Amino acid sequence: MIVILFGAPGSGKGTQAQRVAVTTDTPHVSTGAILRGEVARGSELGREAKPIMESGALVPDELMVRMIESRLAEPDAERGVILDGFPRTVPQAEALDRMLGRNQREVGLVLYLEVDPELIRERVLRRAAIDGRSDDNPDALAERMRVYQRDTAPVVEYYERAGTRIGRIDGSPPIDQVTEQILAVLGAEPAR
Ligand code: ADP
């Protein structure tokens, strides 16, 4: 199944996607992680994306759609994937639907991690102190939250209108409890 893990920056979607991917043995496709890899390798895409990511803005849809299209064409994605960080705009969601439709596939579930904005701010600023991600500074975070409200939040409404199954998850409790809620929605057994 194609599952989208959706939520604001700092909602914990990366952490949860990783855990759910391991428990359900499904590939975790994180556009943020792929982009950071490209930046680290100094590829053409990485050089283009770096200043955009550092400012908190979004990398152009066209580049992201191409990146996802080639990732979903890999053999391990045939069983399904956990998408983390994509789609982040309505045009990306539309492009994803078109690309899946060509292969008689569709988005099976949107997991929407809901977290209070104040808690998000605390988490991201704490993460900045720990991993030193260059876009986790207060200015870039404020921009990422604005971009999220303006461009990304409407993606949930897009899937509501499309009649896609949406699982709303309370993302504020401790990590394990959030994972349990997600696995319950997926109907999967927690890992022992
Ligand atoms: P977070 O969810 O914590 O903001 P991510 O690791 O998902 O961080 O993404 C980091 C940055 O990578 C984003 O702020 C954006 O610049 C870029 N990015 C990731 N995914 C996308 C996407 N689907 N479309 C455009 N830009 C993206």
PDB file of C-alpha atoms and ligand atoms in Angstrom:
ATOM      1  CA  MET A   1       0.000   0.000   0.000  1.00  0.00           C
ATOM      2  CA  ILE A   2       1.103   3.568  -0.658  1.00  0.00           C
ATOM      3  CA  VAL A   3       0.913   5.379   2.671  1.00  0.00           C
ATOM      4  CA  ILE A   4       1.528   9.097   3.086  1.00  0.00           C
ATOM      5  CA  LEU A   5       2.776  10.241   6.449  1.00  0.00           C
ATOM      6  CA  PHE A   6       1.657  13.814   6.651  1.00  0.00           C
ATOM      7  CA  GLY A   7       2.328  16.541   9.207  1.00  0.00           C
ATOM      8  CA  ALA A   8       3.997  19.862   9.920  1.00  0.00           C
ATOM      9  CA  PRO A   9       7.782  20.194  10.149  1.00  0.00           C
ATOM     10  CA  GLY A  10       8.684  18.824  13.588  1.00  0.00           C
ATOM     11  CA  SER A  11       5.502  16.760  13.883  1.00  0.00           C
ATOM     12  CA  GLY A  12       7.677  13.649  14.144  1.00  0.00           C
ATOM     13  CA  LYS A  13       6.823  12.203  10.757  1.00  0.00           C
ATOM     14  CA  GLY A  14      10.429  11.274   9.952  1.00  0.00           C
ATOM     15  CA  THR A  15      10.821   9.372  13.229  1.00  0.00           C
ATOM     16  CA  GLN A  16       7.475   7.633  12.879  1.00  0.00           C
ATOM     17  CA  ALA A  17       7.937   6.819   9.188  1.00  0.00           C
ATOM     18  CA  GLN A  18      11.231   5.125   9.999  1.00  0.00           C
ATOM     19  CA  ARG A  19       9.679   3.007  12.761  1.00  0.00           C
ATOM     20  CA  VAL A  20       6.593   2.051  10.788  1.00  0.00           C
ATOM     21  CA  ALA A  21       8.736   1.169   7.758  1.00  0.00           C
ATOM     22  CA  VAL A  22      10.816  -1.233   9.855  1.00  0.00           C
ATOM     23  CA  THR A  23       7.812  -2.833  11.586  1.00  0.00           C
ATOM     24  CA  THR A  24       5.823  -3.313   8.388  1.00  0.00           C
ATOM     25  CA  ASP A  25       8.893  -4.044   6.224  1.00  0.00           C
ATOM     26  CA  THR A  26       7.980  -1.309   3.752  1.00  0.00           C
ATOM     27  CA  PRO A  27      10.500   1.097   2.190  1.00  0.00           C
ATOM     28  CA  HIS A  28      10.653   4.546   3.814  1.00  0.00           C
ATOM     29  CA  VAL A  29      10.856   7.245   1.160  1.00  0.00           C
ATOM     30  CA  SER A  30      11.807  10.581   2.707  1.00  0.00           C
ATOM     31  CA  THR A  31      12.227  13.431   0.233  1.00  0.00           C
ATOM     32  CA  GLY A  32      14.036  15.493   2.889  1.00  0.00           C
ATOM     33  CA  ALA A  33      16.542  12.657   3.457  1.00  0.00           C
ATOM     34  CA  ILE A  34      17.035  12.114  -0.301  1.00  0.00           C
ATOM     35  CA  LEU A  35      17.632  15.849  -0.773  1.00  0.00           C
ATOM     36  CA  ARG A  36      20.081  16.005   2.139  1.00  0.00           C
ATOM     37  CA  GLY A  37      21.939  13.072   0.543  1.00  0.00           C
ATOM     38  CA  GLU A  38      22.135  14.959  -2.755  1.00  0.00           C
ATOM     39  CA  VAL A  39      23.443  18.042  -0.945  1.00  0.00           C
ATOM     40  CA  ALA A  40      26.082  15.946   0.842  1.00  0.00           C
ATOM     41  CA  ARG A  41      27.198  14.376  -2.454  1.00  0.00           C
ATOM     42  CA  GLY A  42      27.351  17.797  -4.107  1.00  0.00           C
ATOM     43  CA  SER A  43      25.254  16.626  -7.085  1.00  0.00           C
ATOM     44  CA  GLU A  44      23.650  19.124  -9.448  1.00  0.00           C
ATOM     45  CA  LEU A  45      20.284  18.658  -7.732  1.00  0.00           C
ATOM     46  CA  GLY A  46      21.967  19.050  -4.342  1.00  0.00           C
ATOM     47  CA  ARG A  47      23.643  22.295  -5.368  1.00  0.00           C
ATOM     48  CA  GLU A  48      20.305  23.639  -6.576  1.00  0.00           C
ATOM     49  CA  ALA A  49      18.366  22.483  -3.498  1.00  0.00           C
ATOM     50  CA  LYS A  50      20.800  23.546  -0.755  1.00  0.00           C
ATOM     51  CA  PRO A  51      20.074  27.316  -0.575  1.00  0.00           C
ATOM     52  CA  ILE A  52      16.342  26.691  -0.999  1.00  0.00           C
ATOM     53  CA  MET A  53      16.235  24.209   1.874  1.00  0.00           C
ATOM     54  CA  GLU A  54      18.341  26.454   4.106  1.00  0.00           C
ATOM     55  CA  SER A  55      15.879  29.316   3.646  1.00  0.00           C
ATOM     56  CA  GLY A  56      12.930  27.108   4.601  1.00  0.00           C
ATOM     57  CA  ALA A  57      11.335  27.354   1.143  1.00  0.00           C
ATOM     58  CA  LEU A  58      10.211  24.452  -1.035  1.00  0.00           C
ATOM     59  CA  VAL A  59      12.236  22.887  -3.813  1.00  0.00           C
ATOM     60  CA  PRO A  60      10.319  23.289  -7.136  1.00  0.00           C
ATOM     61  CA  ASP A  61       7.497  20.794  -7.670  1.00  0.00           C
ATOM     62  CA  GLU A  62       8.879  19.620 -10.977  1.00  0.00           C
ATOM     63  CA  LEU A  63      12.161  18.456  -9.428  1.00  0.00           C
ATOM     64  CA  MET A  64      10.361  16.727  -6.573  1.00  0.00           C
ATOM     65  CA  VAL A  65       7.930  14.947  -8.863  1.00  0.00           C
ATOM     66  CA  ARG A  66      10.784  13.635 -11.000  1.00  0.00           C
ATOM     67  CA  MET A  67      12.629  12.470  -7.893  1.00  0.00           C
ATOM     68  CA  ILE A  68       9.599  10.558  -6.598  1.00  0.00           C
ATOM     69  CA  GLU A  69       8.785   9.106  -9.976  1.00  0.00           C
ATOM     70  CA  SER A  70      12.212   7.527 -10.278  1.00  0.00           C
ATOM     71  CA  ARG A  71      12.120   6.295  -6.667  1.00  0.00           C
ATOM     72  CA  LEU A  72       8.692   4.664  -7.107  1.00  0.00           C
ATOM     73  CA  ALA A  73       9.950   2.926 -10.254  1.00  0.00           C
ATOM     74  CA  GLU A  74      12.520   0.962  -8.213  1.00  0.00           C
ATOM     75  CA  PRO A  75      11.605  -2.706  -7.652  1.00  0.00           C
ATOM     76  CA  ASP A  76      11.356  -2.475  -3.850  1.00  0.00           C
ATOM     77  CA  ALA A  77       8.574   0.130  -4.161  1.00  0.00           C
ATOM     78  CA  GLU A  78       6.277  -2.334  -5.894  1.00  0.00           C
ATOM     79  CA  ARG A  79       4.852  -3.635  -2.602  1.00  0.00           C
ATOM     80  CA  GLY A  80       4.195  -0.089  -1.451  1.00  0.00           C
ATOM     81  CA  VAL A  81       6.066   2.679   0.345  1.00  0.00           C
ATOM     82  CA  ILE A  82       5.784   5.047   3.262  1.00  0.00           C
ATOM     83  CA  LEU A  83       6.044   8.537   1.816  1.00  0.00           C
ATOM     84  CA  ASP A  84       7.496  11.112   4.203  1.00  0.00           C
ATOM     85  CA  GLY A  85       7.692  14.731   3.023  1.00  0.00           C
ATOM     86  CA  PHE A  86       5.822  14.178  -0.227  1.00  0.00           C
ATOM     87  CA  PRO A  87       3.395  15.413  -1.500  1.00  0.00           C
ATOM     88  CA  ARG A  88       3.930  18.809   0.077  1.00  0.00           C
ATOM     89  CA  THR A  89       1.800  20.877  -2.313  1.00  0.00           C
ATOM     90  CA  VAL A  90      -1.492  20.244  -4.110  1.00  0.00           C
ATOM     91  CA  PRO A  91       0.264  20.145  -7.528  1.00  0.00           C
ATOM     92  CA  GLN A  92       2.586  17.435  -6.128  1.00  0.00           C
ATOM     93  CA  ALA A  93      -0.456  15.457  -4.928  1.00  0.00           C
ATOM     94  CA  GLU A  94      -2.054  15.777  -8.371  1.00  0.00           C
ATOM     95  CA  ALA A  95       1.156  14.652 -10.077  1.00  0.00           C
ATOM     96  CA  LEU A  96       1.396  11.681  -7.697  1.00  0.00           C
ATOM     97  CA  ASP A  97      -2.178  10.632  -8.525  1.00  0.00           C
ATOM     98  CA  ARG A  98      -1.450  10.829 -12.247  1.00  0.00           C
ATOM     99  CA  MET A  99       1.748   8.822 -11.907  1.00  0.00           C
ATOM    100  CA  LEU A 100       0.096   6.131  -9.765  1.00  0.00           C
ATOM    101  CA  GLY A 101      -2.965   6.048 -12.029  1.00  0.00           C
ATOM    102  CA  ARG A 102      -0.793   5.147 -15.002  1.00  0.00           C
ATOM    103  CA  ASN A 103       0.091   1.934 -13.150  1.00  0.00           C
ATOM    104  CA  GLN A 104      -3.396   1.223 -11.750  1.00  0.00           C
ATOM    105  CA  ARG A 105      -2.246   2.209  -8.296  1.00  0.00           C
ATOM    106  CA  GLU A 106      -3.500   4.758  -5.769  1.00  0.00           C
ATOM    107  CA  VAL A 107      -2.762   6.313  -2.395  1.00  0.00           C
ATOM    108  CA  GLY A 108      -4.219   3.879   0.168  1.00  0.00           C
ATOM    109  CA  LEU A 109      -3.970   5.911   3.342  1.00  0.00           C
ATOM    110  CA  VAL A 110      -2.964   9.355   4.568  1.00  0.00           C
ATOM    111  CA  LEU A 111      -1.729   9.349   8.152  1.00  0.00           C
ATOM    112  CA  TYR A 112      -2.092  12.870   9.467  1.00  0.00           C
ATOM    113  CA  LEU A 113       0.069  13.599  12.518  1.00  0.00           C
ATOM    114  CA  GLU A 114      -1.518  16.468  14.390  1.00  0.00           C
ATOM    115  CA  VAL A 115       0.664  18.441  16.807  1.00  0.00           C
ATOM    116  CA  ASP A 116       0.178  21.791  18.515  1.00  0.00           C
ATOM    117  CA  PRO A 117       2.354  24.531  16.864  1.00  0.00           C
ATOM    118  CA  GLU A 118       3.941  25.563  20.188  1.00  0.00           C
ATOM    119  CA  LEU A 119       5.108  21.984  20.823  1.00  0.00           C
ATOM    120  CA  ILE A 120       6.477  21.845  17.269  1.00  0.00           C
ATOM    121  CA  ARG A 121       8.569  24.953  17.843  1.00  0.00           C
ATOM    122  CA  GLU A 122      10.065  23.462  20.991  1.00  0.00           C
ATOM    123  CA  ARG A 123      10.844  20.167  19.282  1.00  0.00           C
ATOM    124  CA  VAL A 124      12.495  21.675  16.230  1.00  0.00           C
ATOM    125  CA  LEU A 125      14.627  24.078  18.243  1.00  0.00           C
ATOM    126  CA  ARG A 126      15.719  21.160  20.442  1.00  0.00           C
ATOM    127  CA  ARG A 127      16.549  19.078  17.348  1.00  0.00           C
ATOM    128  CA  ALA A 128      18.595  22.029  16.034  1.00  0.00           C
ATOM    129  CA  ALA A 129      20.741  21.907  19.157  1.00  0.00           C
ATOM    130  CA  ILE A 130      21.224  18.121  18.778  1.00  0.00           C
ATOM    131  CA  ASP A 131      21.788  17.376  15.072  1.00  0.00           C
ATOM    132  CA  GLY A 132      22.691  20.813  13.750  1.00  0.00           C
ATOM    133  CA  ARG A 133      20.454  20.548  10.677  1.00  0.00           C
ATOM    134  CA  SER A 134      21.095  23.782   8.809  1.00  0.00           C
ATOM    135  CA  ASP A 135      17.383  24.506   8.312  1.00  0.00           C
ATOM    136  CA  ASP A 136      16.516  24.131  12.007  1.00  0.00           C
ATOM    137  CA  ASN A 137      17.234  27.758  12.961  1.00  0.00           C
ATOM    138  CA  PRO A 138      14.445  30.103  14.135  1.00  0.00           C
ATOM    139  CA  ASP A 139      14.214  32.054  10.849  1.00  0.00           C
ATOM    140  CA  ALA A 140      14.076  29.018   8.594  1.00  0.00           C
ATOM    141  CA  LEU A 141      11.638  27.333  10.971  1.00  0.00           C
ATOM    142  CA  ALA A 142       9.278  30.332  10.876  1.00  0.00           C
ATOM    143  CA  GLU A 143       9.429  30.228   7.076  1.00  0.00           C
ATOM    144  CA  ARG A 144       8.833  26.441   7.005  1.00  0.00           C
ATOM    145  CA  MET A 145       5.762  26.874   9.225  1.00  0.00           C
ATOM    146  CA  ARG A 146       4.404  29.625   6.945  1.00  0.00           C
ATOM    147  CA  VAL A 147       5.006  27.478   3.879  1.00  0.00           C
ATOM    148  CA  TYR A 148       3.353  24.543   5.626  1.00  0.00           C
ATOM    149  CA  GLN A 149       0.191  26.533   6.390  1.00  0.00           C
ATOM    150  CA  ARG A 150       0.001  28.060   2.943  1.00  0.00           C
ATOM    151  CA  ASP A 151       1.085  25.244   0.590  1.00  0.00           C
ATOM    152  CA  THR A 152       1.067  21.966   2.495  1.00  0.00           C
ATOM    153  CA  ALA A 153      -1.974  22.010   4.813  1.00  0.00           C
ATOM    154  CA  PRO A 154      -4.329  22.141   1.743  1.00  0.00           C
ATOM    155  CA  VAL A 155      -3.000  18.712   0.698  1.00  0.00           C
ATOM    156  CA  VAL A 156      -5.151  17.071   3.424  1.00  0.00           C
ATOM    157  CA  GLU A 157      -8.253  18.785   2.033  1.00  0.00           C
ATOM    158  CA  TYR A 158      -7.281  17.535  -1.407  1.00  0.00           C
ATOM    159  CA  TYR A 159      -7.325  13.926  -0.147  1.00  0.00           C
ATOM    160  CA  GLU A 160     -10.552  14.533   1.804  1.00  0.00           C
ATOM    161  CA  ARG A 161     -12.227  15.655  -1.409  1.00  0.00           C
ATOM    162  CA  ALA A 162     -10.795  12.672  -3.277  1.00  0.00           C
ATOM    163  CA  GLY A 163     -12.328  10.333  -0.684  1.00  0.00           C
ATOM    164  CA  THR A 164      -8.930   8.878   0.295  1.00  0.00           C
ATOM    165  CA  ARG A 165      -8.834   7.190   3.696  1.00  0.00           C
ATOM    166  CA  ILE A 166      -7.329   9.578   6.271  1.00  0.00           C
ATOM    167  CA  GLY A 167      -6.097   8.446   9.690  1.00  0.00           C
ATOM    168  CA  ARG A 168      -5.779  11.311  12.164  1.00  0.00           C
ATOM    169  CA  ILE A 169      -3.113  10.650  14.769  1.00  0.00           C
ATOM    170  CA  ASP A 170      -2.408  12.693  17.888  1.00  0.00           C
ATOM    171  CA  GLY A 171       1.324  13.408  17.494  1.00  0.00           C
ATOM    172  CA  SER A 172       1.837  15.002  20.923  1.00  0.00           C
ATOM    173  CA  PRO A 173       2.370  11.964  23.197  1.00  0.00           C
ATOM    174  CA  PRO A 174       5.750  10.193  23.588  1.00  0.00           C
ATOM    175  CA  ILE A 175       7.204   8.509  20.461  1.00  0.00           C
ATOM    176  CA  ASP A 176       6.174   4.921  21.353  1.00  0.00           C
ATOM    177  CA  GLN A 177       2.562   5.897  21.930  1.00  0.00           C
ATOM    178  CA  VAL A 178       2.365   7.696  18.605  1.00  0.00           C
ATOM    179  CA  THR A 179       3.818   4.617  16.870  1.00  0.00           C
ATOM    180  CA  GLU A 180       1.199   2.423  18.566  1.00  0.00           C
ATOM    181  CA  GLN A 181      -1.625   4.640  17.338  1.00  0.00           C
ATOM    182  CA  ILE A 182      -0.237   4.480  13.797  1.00  0.00           C
ATOM    183  CA  LEU A 183       0.186   0.696  13.842  1.00  0.00           C
ATOM    184  CA  ALA A 184      -3.366   0.349  15.149  1.00  0.00           C
ATOM    185  CA  VAL A 185      -4.675   2.345  12.186  1.00  0.00           C
ATOM    186  CA  LEU A 186      -2.566   0.207   9.845  1.00  0.00           C
ATOM    187  CA  GLY A 187      -3.810  -2.947  11.522  1.00  0.00           C
ATOM    188  CA  ALA A 188      -0.185  -4.032  12.084  1.00  0.00           C
ATOM    189  CA  GLU A 189       1.257  -5.714  15.170  1.00  0.00           C
ATOM    190  CA  PRO A 190       3.784  -3.636  17.150  1.00  0.00           C
ATOM    191  CA  ALA A 191       7.350  -5.007  16.993  1.00  0.00           C
ATOM    192  CA  ARG A 192       8.419  -6.863  20.120  1.00  0.00           C
TER     193      ARG A 192
HETATM  194  P1  ADP B   1      10.739  18.909   7.822  1.00  0.00           P
HETATM  195  O1  ADP B   1       9.508  18.088   7.591  1.00  0.00           O
HETATM  196  O2  ADP B   1      11.308  18.716   9.188  1.00  0.00           O
HETATM  197  O3  ADP B   1      10.555  20.347   7.484  1.00  0.00           O
HETATM  198  P2  ADP B   1      12.101  17.511   5.647  1.00  0.00           P
HETATM  199  O4  ADP B   1      13.306  16.725   5.997  1.00  0.00           O
HETATM  200  O5  ADP B   1      10.886  16.768   5.240  1.00  0.00           O
HETATM  201  O6  ADP B   1      11.875  18.458   6.860  1.00  0.00           O
HETATM  202  O7  ADP B   1      12.457  18.534   4.453  1.00  0.00           O
HETATM  203  C1  ADP B   1      13.503  19.483   4.559  1.00  0.00           C
HETATM  204  C2  ADP B   1      13.441  20.476   3.387  1.00  0.00           C
HETATM  205  O8  ADP B   1      13.565  19.753   2.128  1.00  0.00           O
HETATM  206  C3  ADP B   1      12.117  21.246   3.246  1.00  0.00           C
HETATM  207  O9  ADP B   1      12.052  22.386   4.076  1.00  0.00           O
HETATM  208  C4  ADP B   1      12.144  21.600   1.736  1.00  0.00           C
HETATM  209  O10 ADP B   1      12.996  22.684   1.444  1.00  0.00           O
HETATM  210  C5  ADP B   1      12.759  20.354   1.104  1.00  0.00           C
HETATM  211  N1  ADP B   1      11.704  19.384   0.684  1.00  0.00           N
HETATM  212  C6  ADP B   1      11.496  18.137   1.192  1.00  0.00           C
HETATM  213  N2  ADP B   1      10.447  17.544   0.590  1.00  0.00           N
HETATM  214  C7  ADP B   1       9.976  18.442  -0.327  1.00  0.00           C
HETATM  215  C8  ADP B   1       8.893  18.439  -1.263  1.00  0.00           C
HETATM  216  N3  ADP B   1       8.068  17.394  -1.384  1.00  0.00           N
HETATM  217  N4  ADP B   1       8.720  19.542  -2.027  1.00  0.00           N
HETATM  218  C9  ADP B   1       9.528  20.594  -1.940  1.00  0.00           C
HETATM  219  N5  ADP B   1      10.558  20.674  -1.082  1.00  0.00           N
HETATM  220  C10 ADP B   1      10.780  19.619  -0.277  1.00  0.00           C
END
